[in-house]
PDB file of C-alpha atoms in Angstrom:
ATOM      1  CA  MET A   1      27.773   0.459  39.460  1.00  0.00           C
ATOM      2  CA  ASP A   2      25.558  -0.655  37.034  1.00  0.00           C
ATOM      3  CA  ASN A   3      27.140  -1.990  34.192  1.00  0.00           C
ATOM      4  CA  LYS A   4      23.712  -2.473  32.464  1.00  0.00           C
ATOM      5  CA  LEU A   5      23.915  -0.464  28.603  1.00  0.00           C
ATOM      6  CA  ARG A   6      20.794   1.530  28.628  1.00  0.00           C
ATOM      7  CA  ILE A   7      19.396   1.884  25.026  1.00  0.00           C
ATOM      8  CA  ALA A   8      16.762   5.258  24.385  1.00  0.00           C
ATOM      9  CA  VAL A   9      14.369   3.742  22.082  1.00  0.00           C
ATOM     10  CA  GLN A  10      10.872   5.384  21.105  1.00  0.00           C
ATOM     11  CA  SER A  11       8.121   3.605  22.696  1.00  0.00           C
ATOM     12  CA  LYS A  12       5.408   3.124  20.684  1.00  0.00           C
ATOM     13  CA  GLY A  13       5.243   3.942  16.730  1.00  0.00           C
ATOM     14  CA  ARG A  14       6.635   2.418  13.490  1.00  0.00           C
ATOM     15  CA  LEU A  15      10.465   2.582  14.156  1.00  0.00           C
ATOM     16  CA  TYR A  16       9.595   1.209  17.954  1.00  0.00           C
ATOM     17  CA  ASP A  17       8.077  -2.036  15.839  1.00  0.00           C
ATOM     18  CA  GLU A  18      11.043  -2.528  13.908  1.00  0.00           C
ATOM     19  CA  THR A  19      13.332  -1.348  16.336  1.00  0.00           C
ATOM     20  CA  MET A  20      12.553  -4.246  18.684  1.00  0.00           C
ATOM     21  CA  GLU A  21      12.195  -6.686  15.304  1.00  0.00           C
ATOM     22  CA  LEU A  22      15.825  -6.335  15.262  1.00  0.00           C
ATOM     23  CA  LEU A  23      16.645  -6.418  19.010  1.00  0.00           C
ATOM     24  CA  SER A  24      15.157  -9.685  18.769  1.00  0.00           C
ATOM     25  CA  GLU A  25      16.338 -11.364  16.098  1.00  0.00           C
ATOM     26  CA  SER A  26      20.019 -10.415  17.195  1.00  0.00           C
ATOM     27  CA  GLY A  27      18.444 -12.682  20.415  1.00  0.00           C
ATOM     28  CA  ILE A  28      17.721  -9.632  22.615  1.00  0.00           C
ATOM     29  CA  LYS A  29      15.215 -11.477  24.910  1.00  0.00           C
ATOM     30  CA  LEU A  30      13.290  -9.227  26.977  1.00  0.00           C
ATOM     31  CA  THR A  31      10.814  -8.707  30.227  1.00  0.00           C
ATOM     32  CA  ALA A  32       7.296  -7.620  29.520  1.00  0.00           C
ATOM     33  CA  VAL A  33       7.029  -3.876  28.249  1.00  0.00           C
ATOM     34  CA  LYS A  34       3.986  -2.516  27.569  1.00  0.00           C
ATOM     35  CA  ARG A  35       3.149   0.277  30.050  1.00  0.00           C
ATOM     36  CA  THR A  36       6.975  -0.223  31.490  1.00  0.00           C
ATOM     37  CA  LEU A  37       9.545   2.916  31.389  1.00  0.00           C
ATOM     38  CA  LEU A  38      12.670   1.121  31.477  1.00  0.00           C
ATOM     39  CA  VAL A  39      12.770  -2.425  30.936  1.00  0.00           C
ATOM     40  CA  PRO A  40      16.196  -5.261  31.008  1.00  0.00           C
ATOM     41  CA  ALA A  41      16.834  -7.632  28.762  1.00  0.00           C
ATOM     42  CA  ARG A  42      16.789 -11.131  30.771  1.00  0.00           C
ATOM     43  CA  ASN A  43      20.138 -12.293  28.831  1.00  0.00           C
ATOM     44  CA  PHE A  44      22.355  -8.804  27.728  1.00  0.00           C
ATOM     45  CA  PRO A  45      23.654  -6.534  29.873  1.00  0.00           C
ATOM     46  CA  VAL A  46      21.258  -3.805  28.045  1.00  0.00           C
ATOM     47  CA  GLU A  47      18.010  -2.310  29.727  1.00  0.00           C
ATOM     48  CA  LEU A  48      15.421  -0.137  27.171  1.00  0.00           C
ATOM     49  CA  LEU A  49      14.394   3.190  27.975  1.00  0.00           C
ATOM     50  CA  PHE A  50      10.829   4.031  25.817  1.00  0.00           C
ATOM     51  CA  LEU A  51      11.069   7.672  25.131  1.00  0.00           C
ATOM     52  CA  ARG A  52       8.673   9.941  23.352  1.00  0.00           C
ATOM     53  CA  ASP A  53      11.255  10.236  20.106  1.00  0.00           C
ATOM     54  CA  ASP A  54      12.071  13.818  20.589  1.00  0.00           C
ATOM     55  CA  ASP A  55      13.043  13.234  23.453  1.00  0.00           C
ATOM     56  CA  ILE A  56      15.943  10.727  22.901  1.00  0.00           C
ATOM     57  CA  PRO A  57      18.688  12.695  21.133  1.00  0.00           C
ATOM     58  CA  GLU A  58      18.358  14.629  24.525  1.00  0.00           C
ATOM     59  CA  SER A  59      18.684  11.870  26.700  1.00  0.00           C
ATOM     60  CA  VAL A  60      21.323  10.501  24.707  1.00  0.00           C
ATOM     61  CA  ALA A  61      23.067  14.192  25.635  1.00  0.00           C
ATOM     62  CA  ASN A  62      23.255  14.250  28.800  1.00  0.00           C
ATOM     63  CA  GLY A  63      23.395  10.526  30.370  1.00  0.00           C
ATOM     64  CA  THR A  64      20.227   9.640  30.665  1.00  0.00           C
ATOM     65  CA  ALA A  65      20.652   6.664  28.254  1.00  0.00           C
ATOM     66  CA  ASP A  66      24.253   5.383  26.916  1.00  0.00           C
ATOM     67  CA  ILE A  67      22.771   5.334  23.204  1.00  0.00           C
ATOM     68  CA  GLY A  68      19.750   5.517  21.442  1.00  0.00           C
ATOM     69  CA  ILE A  69      17.880   4.508  18.538  1.00  0.00           C
ATOM     70  CA  VAL A  70      16.205   7.269  17.250  1.00  0.00           C
ATOM     71  CA  GLY A  71      15.521   8.992  13.429  1.00  0.00           C
ATOM     72  CA  LEU A  72      18.151  11.191  12.028  1.00  0.00           C
ATOM     73  CA  ASN A  73      15.351  13.552  11.598  1.00  0.00           C
ATOM     74  CA  GLU A  74      14.668  14.157  15.531  1.00  0.00           C
ATOM     75  CA  VAL A  75      18.902  14.643  15.802  1.00  0.00           C
ATOM     76  CA  MET A  76      19.008  17.198  13.059  1.00  0.00           C
ATOM     77  CA  GLU A  77      15.859  18.567  14.587  1.00  0.00           C
ATOM     78  CA  LYS A  78      17.451  18.769  18.109  1.00  0.00           C
ATOM     79  CA  GLU A  79      20.883  19.772  17.292  1.00  0.00           C
ATOM     80  CA  LYS A  80      22.001  18.029  20.972  1.00  0.00           C
ATOM     81  CA  PRO A  81      26.118  17.343  21.253  1.00  0.00           C
ATOM     82  CA  VAL A  82      25.442  13.681  20.200  1.00  0.00           C
ATOM     83  CA  GLU A  83      26.576  11.347  16.189  1.00  0.00           C
ATOM     84  CA  VAL A  84      25.514   8.766  15.114  1.00  0.00           C
ATOM     85  CA  VAL A  85      27.351   5.590  15.962  1.00  0.00           C
ATOM     86  CA  ARG A  86      25.952   3.693  12.389  1.00  0.00           C
ATOM     87  CA  GLU A  87      22.810   3.957  10.210  1.00  0.00           C
ATOM     88  CA  LEU A  88      20.610   1.162  11.378  1.00  0.00           C
ATOM     89  CA  GLY A  89      18.946   0.731   7.649  1.00  0.00           C
ATOM     90  CA  PHE A  90      14.865   1.098   8.597  1.00  0.00           C
ATOM     91  CA  SER A  91      12.296   2.893   8.907  1.00  0.00           C
ATOM     92  CA  ARG A  92      13.218   5.024   6.434  1.00  0.00           C
ATOM     93  CA  CYS A  93      11.539   8.589   5.948  1.00  0.00           C
ATOM     94  CA  HIS A  94      12.044  11.975   3.923  1.00  0.00           C
ATOM     95  CA  LEU A  95      11.298  15.474   4.978  1.00  0.00           C
ATOM     96  CA  SER A  96       9.702  16.886   2.318  1.00  0.00           C
ATOM     97  CA  LEU A  97       7.525  21.022   1.209  1.00  0.00           C
ATOM     98  CA  ALA A  98       4.613  19.840   0.252  1.00  0.00           C
ATOM     99  CA  ILE A  99       1.374  22.117  -1.849  1.00  0.00           C
ATOM    100  CA  PRO A 100      -2.341  21.650  -1.898  1.00  0.00           C
ATOM    101  CA  GLN A 101      -2.538  19.731  -5.615  1.00  0.00           C
ATOM    102  CA  HIS A 102      -4.040  22.375  -7.712  1.00  0.00           C
ATOM    103  CA  ILE A 103      -1.613  23.964  -7.233  1.00  0.00           C
ATOM    104  CA  ASP A 104       0.887  25.357 -10.560  1.00  0.00           C
ATOM    105  CA  TYR A 105       4.139  24.900  -8.898  1.00  0.00           C
ATOM    106  CA  ASN A 106       7.511  26.773 -10.485  1.00  0.00           C
ATOM    107  CA  GLY A 107      10.306  25.833  -7.989  1.00  0.00           C
ATOM    108  CA  LEU A 108      11.743  27.277  -4.296  1.00  0.00           C
ATOM    109  CA  SER A 109      11.010  30.748  -5.447  1.00  0.00           C
ATOM    110  CA  TRP A 110       7.446  30.205  -4.600  1.00  0.00           C
ATOM    111  CA  PHE A 111       7.425  29.844  -1.036  1.00  0.00           C
ATOM    112  CA  ASN A 112       8.981  33.792  -0.964  1.00  0.00           C
ATOM    113  CA  GLY A 113       6.752  35.362   1.464  1.00  0.00           C
ATOM    114  CA  LYS A 114       4.465  31.995   2.604  1.00  0.00           C
ATOM    115  CA  LYS A 115       3.249  30.844   5.318  1.00  0.00           C
ATOM    116  CA  ILE A 116       4.906  27.441   5.691  1.00  0.00           C
ATOM    117  CA  ALA A 117       3.728  25.116   9.168  1.00  0.00           C
ATOM    118  CA  THR A 118       6.075  22.270  10.517  1.00  0.00           C
ATOM    119  CA  SER A 119       7.155  20.366  13.616  1.00  0.00           C
ATOM    120  CA  TYR A 120      10.257  20.748  12.339  1.00  0.00           C
ATOM    121  CA  PRO A 121      11.531  24.307  12.116  1.00  0.00           C
ATOM    122  CA  VAL A 122      14.302  24.006  12.989  1.00  0.00           C
ATOM    123  CA  ILE A 123      15.418  22.332  10.080  1.00  0.00           C
ATOM    124  CA  LEU A 124      12.823  24.183   8.041  1.00  0.00           C
ATOM    125  CA  SER A 125      14.349  26.980   8.697  1.00  0.00           C
ATOM    126  CA  ARG A 126      18.467  26.085   8.066  1.00  0.00           C
ATOM    127  CA  PHE A 127      16.703  25.066   4.198  1.00  0.00           C
ATOM    128  CA  LEU A 128      15.357  28.437   3.714  1.00  0.00           C
ATOM    129  CA  LYS A 129      18.161  30.454   4.573  1.00  0.00           C
ATOM    130  CA  GLU A 130      20.224  27.829   3.186  1.00  0.00           C
ATOM    131  CA  ASN A 131      18.257  28.448  -0.442  1.00  0.00           C
ATOM    132  CA  ALA A 132      17.654  32.447   0.213  1.00  0.00           C
ATOM    133  CA  ILE A 133      14.207  32.012   0.949  1.00  0.00           C
ATOM    134  CA  LYS A 134      11.915  34.529   3.453  1.00  0.00           C
ATOM    135  CA  ALA A 135       9.403  32.600   4.311  1.00  0.00           C
ATOM    136  CA  ASP A 136       6.721  32.240   7.704  1.00  0.00           C
ATOM    137  CA  ILE A 137       7.573  29.082   9.529  1.00  0.00           C
ATOM    138  CA  HIS A 138       3.950  27.971  11.671  1.00  0.00           C
ATOM    139  CA  VAL A 139       5.161  25.300  14.197  1.00  0.00           C
ATOM    140  CA  ILE A 140       2.561  23.633  14.800  1.00  0.00           C
ATOM    141  CA  THR A 141       3.050  19.964  17.362  1.00  0.00           C
ATOM    142  CA  GLY A 142      -0.050  17.044  15.557  1.00  0.00           C
ATOM    143  CA  SER A 143      -1.703  16.815  12.057  1.00  0.00           C
ATOM    144  CA  VAL A 144       0.446  18.503  10.139  1.00  0.00           C
ATOM    145  CA  GLU A 145      -0.999  18.352   6.592  1.00  0.00           C
ATOM    146  CA  ILE A 146      -4.582  19.674   7.322  1.00  0.00           C
ATOM    147  CA  ALA A 147      -2.858  22.637   7.918  1.00  0.00           C
ATOM    148  CA  PRO A 148      -3.412  24.476   4.472  1.00  0.00           C
ATOM    149  CA  GLY A 149      -6.973  22.923   4.731  1.00  0.00           C
ATOM    150  CA  ILE A 150      -7.972  25.025   7.036  1.00  0.00           C
ATOM    151  CA  GLY A 151      -6.603  27.905   6.310  1.00  0.00           C
ATOM    152  CA  LEU A 152      -3.908  27.809   8.520  1.00  0.00           C
ATOM    153  CA  ALA A 153      -0.940  28.107   6.091  1.00  0.00           C
ATOM    154  CA  ASP A 154       0.041  28.415   2.558  1.00  0.00           C
ATOM    155  CA  ALA A 155       1.617  24.416   2.668  1.00  0.00           C
ATOM    156  CA  ILE A 156       3.881  22.135   5.343  1.00  0.00           C
ATOM    157  CA  PHE A 157       7.182  21.068   5.411  1.00  0.00           C
ATOM    158  CA  ASP A 158       6.332  17.491   7.040  1.00  0.00           C
ATOM    159  CA  ILE A 159       8.032  13.157   6.976  1.00  0.00           C
ATOM    160  CA  VAL A 160       6.762  12.020   4.448  1.00  0.00           C
ATOM    161  CA  SER A 161       7.030   7.661   4.214  1.00  0.00           C
ATOM    162  CA  SER A 162       4.888   5.922   1.690  1.00  0.00           C
ATOM    163  CA  GLY A 163       2.878   9.935   0.955  1.00  0.00           C
ATOM    164  CA  SER A 164      -0.570   8.484   1.043  1.00  0.00           C
ATOM    165  CA  THR A 165      -1.441  11.590   3.504  1.00  0.00           C
ATOM    166  CA  LEU A 166       0.313  13.633   1.487  1.00  0.00           C
ATOM    167  CA  VAL A 167      -2.572  12.247  -1.224  1.00  0.00           C
ATOM    168  CA  SER A 168      -6.214  11.768   2.072  1.00  0.00           C
ATOM    169  CA  ASN A 169      -5.880  15.632   2.445  1.00  0.00           C
ATOM    170  CA  ASN A 170      -5.327  16.701  -1.025  1.00  0.00           C
ATOM    171  CA  LEU A 171      -1.690  17.893  -1.197  1.00  0.00           C
ATOM    172  CA  ALA A 172       1.370  17.822  -3.468  1.00  0.00           C
ATOM    173  CA  GLU A 173       4.704  16.878  -2.355  1.00  0.00           C
ATOM    174  CA  VAL A 174       7.235  19.686  -4.215  1.00  0.00           C
ATOM    175  CA  GLU A 175      11.137  18.679  -3.124  1.00  0.00           C
ATOM    176  CA  ASN A 176      12.183  16.775  -0.646  1.00  0.00           C
ATOM    177  CA  VAL A 177      14.897  17.763   1.740  1.00  0.00           C
ATOM    178  CA  VAL A 178      15.957  15.327   3.713  1.00  0.00           C
ATOM    179  CA  GLU A 179      16.776  11.445   3.901  1.00  0.00           C
ATOM    180  CA  SER A 180      15.964  10.633   7.348  1.00  0.00           C
ATOM    181  CA  GLN A 181      16.604   6.194   8.544  1.00  0.00           C
ATOM    182  CA  ALA A 182      16.996   4.852  12.457  1.00  0.00           C
ATOM    183  CA  VAL A 183      20.553   5.188  13.350  1.00  0.00           C
ATOM    184  CA  LEU A 184      22.209   4.382  16.361  1.00  0.00           C
ATOM    185  CA  ILE A 185      23.511   7.200  18.259  1.00  0.00           C
ATOM    186  CA  LYS A 186      25.507   8.260  21.347  1.00  0.00           C
ATOM    187  CA  ALA A 187      26.682  11.397  23.400  1.00  0.00           C
ATOM    188  CA  ALA A 188      29.809  13.603  21.858  1.00  0.00           C
ATOM    189  CA  ASP A 189      31.334  14.216  24.522  1.00  0.00           C
ATOM    190  CA  ARG A 190      31.639  11.331  26.846  1.00  0.00           C
ATOM    191  CA  SER A 191      33.335   7.887  26.678  1.00  0.00           C
ATOM    192  CA  LEU A 192      31.238   4.886  27.727  1.00  0.00           C
ATOM    193  CA  SER A 193      32.783   2.509  29.954  1.00  0.00           C
ATOM    194  CA  ASN A 194      34.893  -0.575  29.170  1.00  0.00           C
ATOM    195  CA  ALA A 195      32.162  -3.155  30.821  1.00  0.00           C
ATOM    196  CA  LYS A 196      29.215  -0.918  28.083  1.00  0.00           C
ATOM    197  CA  GLN A 197      31.787   0.074  25.434  1.00  0.00           C
ATOM    198  CA  ALA A 198      32.222  -4.342  25.168  1.00  0.00           C
ATOM    199  CA  THR A 199      28.471  -4.599  25.100  1.00  0.00           C
ATOM    200  CA  LEU A 200      27.838  -1.673  22.641  1.00  0.00           C
ATOM    201  CA  ASP A 201      30.723  -4.183  20.430  1.00  0.00           C
ATOM    202  CA  GLU A 202      28.504  -7.277  20.649  1.00  0.00           C
ATOM    203  CA  LEU A 203      25.222  -5.265  20.357  1.00  0.00           C
ATOM    204  CA  LEU A 204      26.892  -4.508  16.658  1.00  0.00           C
ATOM    205  CA  PHE A 205      28.624  -7.129  16.208  1.00  0.00           C
ATOM    206  CA  ARG A 206      25.195  -9.176  15.711  1.00  0.00           C
ATOM    207  CA  PHE A 207      23.222  -5.695  14.386  1.00  0.00           C
ATOM    208  CA  ASN A 208      25.371  -6.857  11.189  1.00  0.00           C
ATOM    209  CA  ALA A 209      25.359 -10.159  11.346  1.00  0.00           C
ATOM    210  CA  VAL A 210      21.574  -9.713  11.773  1.00  0.00           C
ATOM    211  CA  LYS A 211      21.643  -7.087   8.331  1.00  0.00           C
ATOM    212  CA  ALA A 212      23.842  -8.771   5.993  1.00  0.00           C
ATOM    213  CA  ALA A 213      21.370 -12.023   6.092  1.00  0.00           C
ATOM    214  CA  GLU A 214      18.589  -9.807   4.707  1.00  0.00           C
ATOM    215  CA  GLY A 215      17.800 -10.254   1.706  1.00  0.00           C
ATOM    216  CA  LYS A 216      20.085 -13.429   1.002  1.00  0.00           C
ATOM    217  CA  LYS A 217      19.540 -16.708   0.102  1.00  0.00           C
ATOM    218  CA  TYR A 218      21.789 -20.173   1.017  1.00  0.00           C
ATOM    219  CA  ILE A 219      21.440 -22.342  -2.002  1.00  0.00           C
ATOM    220  CA  LEU A 220      22.803 -25.582  -1.963  1.00  0.00           C
ATOM    221  CA  MET A 221      22.452 -28.191  -5.340  1.00  0.00           C
ATOM    222  CA  ASN A 222      24.802 -31.281  -6.687  1.00  0.00           C
ATOM    223  CA  VAL A 223      26.402 -30.720  -9.754  1.00  0.00           C
ATOM    224  CA  PRO A 224      27.832 -33.578 -11.961  1.00  0.00           C
ATOM    225  CA  LYS A 225      32.025 -33.073 -11.314  1.00  0.00           C
ATOM    226  CA  GLU A 226      32.171 -32.281 -14.628  1.00  0.00           C
ATOM    227  CA  LYS A 227      30.254 -29.604 -14.886  1.00  0.00           C
ATOM    228  CA  LEU A 228      31.877 -28.308 -11.543  1.00  0.00           C
ATOM    229  CA  ASP A 229      33.323 -25.233 -13.512  1.00  0.00           C
ATOM    230  CA  GLU A 230      30.384 -24.027 -15.686  1.00  0.00           C
ATOM    231  CA  ILE A 231      28.142 -24.106 -12.283  1.00  0.00           C
ATOM    232  CA  ILE A 232      31.334 -22.156 -10.372  1.00  0.00           C
ATOM    233  CA  GLY A 233      30.566 -20.159 -12.476  1.00  0.00           C
ATOM    234  CA  ILE A 234      27.657 -18.988 -12.387  1.00  0.00           C
ATOM    235  CA  LEU A 235      27.064 -18.508  -9.513  1.00  0.00           C
ATOM    236  CA  PRO A 236      27.373 -14.745  -7.564  1.00  0.00           C
ATOM    237  CA  GLY A 237      28.743 -15.796  -4.253  1.00  0.00           C
ATOM    238  CA  MET A 238      30.065 -14.044  -1.547  1.00  0.00           C
ATOM    239  CA  LYS A 239      33.826 -15.796  -2.238  1.00  0.00           C
ATOM    240  CA  SER A 240      33.195 -18.737  -3.909  1.00  0.00           C
ATOM    241  CA  PRO A 241      30.970 -21.708  -2.794  1.00  0.00           C
ATOM    242  CA  THR A 242      31.748 -24.153  -0.976  1.00  0.00           C
ATOM    243  CA  VAL A 243      32.017 -27.916  -2.658  1.00  0.00           C
ATOM    244  CA  LEU A 244      31.774 -31.229  -1.147  1.00  0.00           C
ATOM    245  CA  PRO A 245      32.163 -34.162  -2.161  1.00  0.00           C
ATOM    246  CA  LEU A 246      29.171 -37.038  -2.542  1.00  0.00           C
ATOM    247  CA  ALA A 247      29.202 -41.017  -2.099  1.00  0.00           C
ATOM    248  CA  ASN A 248      29.309 -41.363  -5.917  1.00  0.00           C
ATOM    249  CA  ALA A 249      32.128 -40.228  -7.082  1.00  0.00           C
ATOM    250  CA  ASP A 250      31.718 -37.926 -10.078  1.00  0.00           C
ATOM    251  CA  TRP A 251      29.532 -36.126  -8.395  1.00  0.00           C
ATOM    252  CA  CYS A 252      30.141 -33.123  -5.520  1.00  0.00           C
ATOM    253  CA  SER A 253      27.419 -30.868  -3.733  1.00  0.00           C
ATOM    254  CA  VAL A 254      28.005 -27.332  -3.944  1.00  0.00           C
ATOM    255  CA  HIS A 255      26.277 -25.018  -1.311  1.00  0.00           C
ATOM    256  CA  SER A 256      26.274 -20.291  -1.668  1.00  0.00           C
ATOM    257  CA  VAL A 257      24.811 -17.613  -0.497  1.00  0.00           C
ATOM    258  CA  LEU A 258      23.321 -15.457  -3.028  1.00  0.00           C
ATOM    259  CA  GLU A 259      20.306 -12.469  -3.161  1.00  0.00           C
ATOM    260  CA  GLU A 260      16.939 -13.642  -3.348  1.00  0.00           C
ATOM    261  CA  LYS A 261      16.465 -10.794  -6.131  1.00  0.00           C
ATOM    262  CA  ARG A 262      17.926 -12.668  -8.407  1.00  0.00           C
ATOM    263  CA  LEU A 263      17.725 -15.904  -7.153  1.00  0.00           C
ATOM    264  CA  TRP A 264      15.216 -16.907 -10.114  1.00  0.00           C
ATOM    265  CA  GLU A 265      17.403 -15.273 -12.408  1.00  0.00           C
ATOM    266  CA  ILE A 266      20.041 -18.017 -11.024  1.00  0.00           C
ATOM    267  CA  VAL A 267      17.845 -21.294 -10.097  1.00  0.00           C
ATOM    268  CA  GLY A 268      17.535 -21.205 -13.709  1.00  0.00           C
ATOM    269  CA  LYS A 269      20.648 -21.501 -15.080  1.00  0.00           C
ATOM    270  CA  LEU A 270      21.558 -23.951 -12.570  1.00  0.00           C
ATOM    271  CA  LYS A 271      19.378 -26.128 -14.022  1.00  0.00           C
ATOM    272  CA  ALA A 272      19.604 -25.719 -17.133  1.00  0.00           C
ATOM    273  CA  ALA A 273      24.020 -26.230 -16.787  1.00  0.00           C
ATOM    274  CA  GLY A 274      22.950 -29.455 -14.829  1.00  0.00           C
ATOM    275  CA  ALA A 275      22.586 -28.636 -11.307  1.00  0.00           C
ATOM    276  CA  GLU A 276      20.259 -31.180  -9.171  1.00  0.00           C
ATOM    277  CA  GLY A 277      18.925 -31.455  -5.932  1.00  0.00           C
ATOM    278  CA  ILE A 278      18.460 -27.581  -5.995  1.00  0.00           C
ATOM    279  CA  LEU A 279      17.520 -26.049  -2.568  1.00  0.00           C
ATOM    280  CA  ALA A 280      17.262 -22.505  -1.390  1.00  0.00           C
ATOM    281  CA  LEU A 281      17.401 -21.310   2.849  1.00  0.00           C
ATOM    282  CA  ASP A 282      16.486 -18.012   4.813  1.00  0.00           C
ATOM    283  CA  ILE A 283      18.927 -17.338   6.606  1.00  0.00           C
ATOM    284  CA  GLU A 284      18.465 -16.124   9.894  1.00  0.00           C
ATOM    285  CA  LYS A 285      22.064 -14.389  10.264  1.00  0.00           C
ATOM    286  CA  MET A 286      25.562 -14.427   8.609  1.00  0.00           C
ATOM    287  CA  ILE A 287      28.133 -14.261  10.802  1.00  0.00           C
ATOM    288  CA  LEU A 288      31.555 -11.750   8.250  1.00  0.00           C
TER     289      LEU A 288
END
C-alpha cells in the first residue's frame, strides 16, 4: 500500500505560488513540477496532485486526493462533503457584488430584477435568497468583469483581491459577501490511515512553525544588570526573555522575540533604558 499523503493543489496562479512557498519553508523538497500532474516529495511522504482549483473539492471528496489546499470560496461553491482542517492565512480575497461606477447605489434592493454575471452561482443564489432579492443569475466562466460593459449583465459577483480589475472595467464594489483564504480540507466522511494521519499531523506542525515566525524578529542585546528589570518591562516577550551572563559580571545578554511592526518603537525604548549592541534577526521557524 502506498502510504504517501496525496495533496491536491492548484496548478497555477497566486494560490499555487503561495502554496509552493509554504511547502518549501516547511522543508518539503519536490522533484520538477512543470507540466507534471503528480509530483512526489524527495524527503517527505507526500505527493502533490496539480488540478484546477474548482476540481480540488471533488478530488478530495471522492478520494482521488487525501487532502487539498484550496480557496474557501471554492469549498463553499462546490458544496462537496469535505471539511476544513485548517485555515492557512494566505491568498486572502473576498467575493463581492459590483456595479458600474456611474450608478447611484441605494442598497441591496437595487439588485431586484437585475441580471448578475458570476462564476459563483451557488454562493450568490444563497446570498440573494437570504436577503429576499429576486435577480437573474447569468453564469459566466472567465472574465466576469467585462459583462456589464458589453451589455450581458447589470452587475457582477466575483472575487476581489486588490480591486484594480474592477476599477479598470469602470466597476465599483458595493457589497462584500464572503471572505475567503486558502484552507486545508479533507473528506468529511472518510478517515485517513494511521500512517497518512501521522504525516498530516507532522505537516500541520511544520505549517504552524512557519506561520508562527511570520512578522516576528529575534532580538538580542547587552544590558547592564542594574537596568535588567527595566529592560524586561519594556520587552513584550512571548513569556519572558532569556537572560544569560557575560564575561563582565556587571552585564548580561538578553534575548527575546517581538513583533516586527513594533521593532523600532521598542528598540528606541531599549536604547534609552541603557541596552547596547542590539541585534534584530529574522526568524525562519518558531517551534511552539
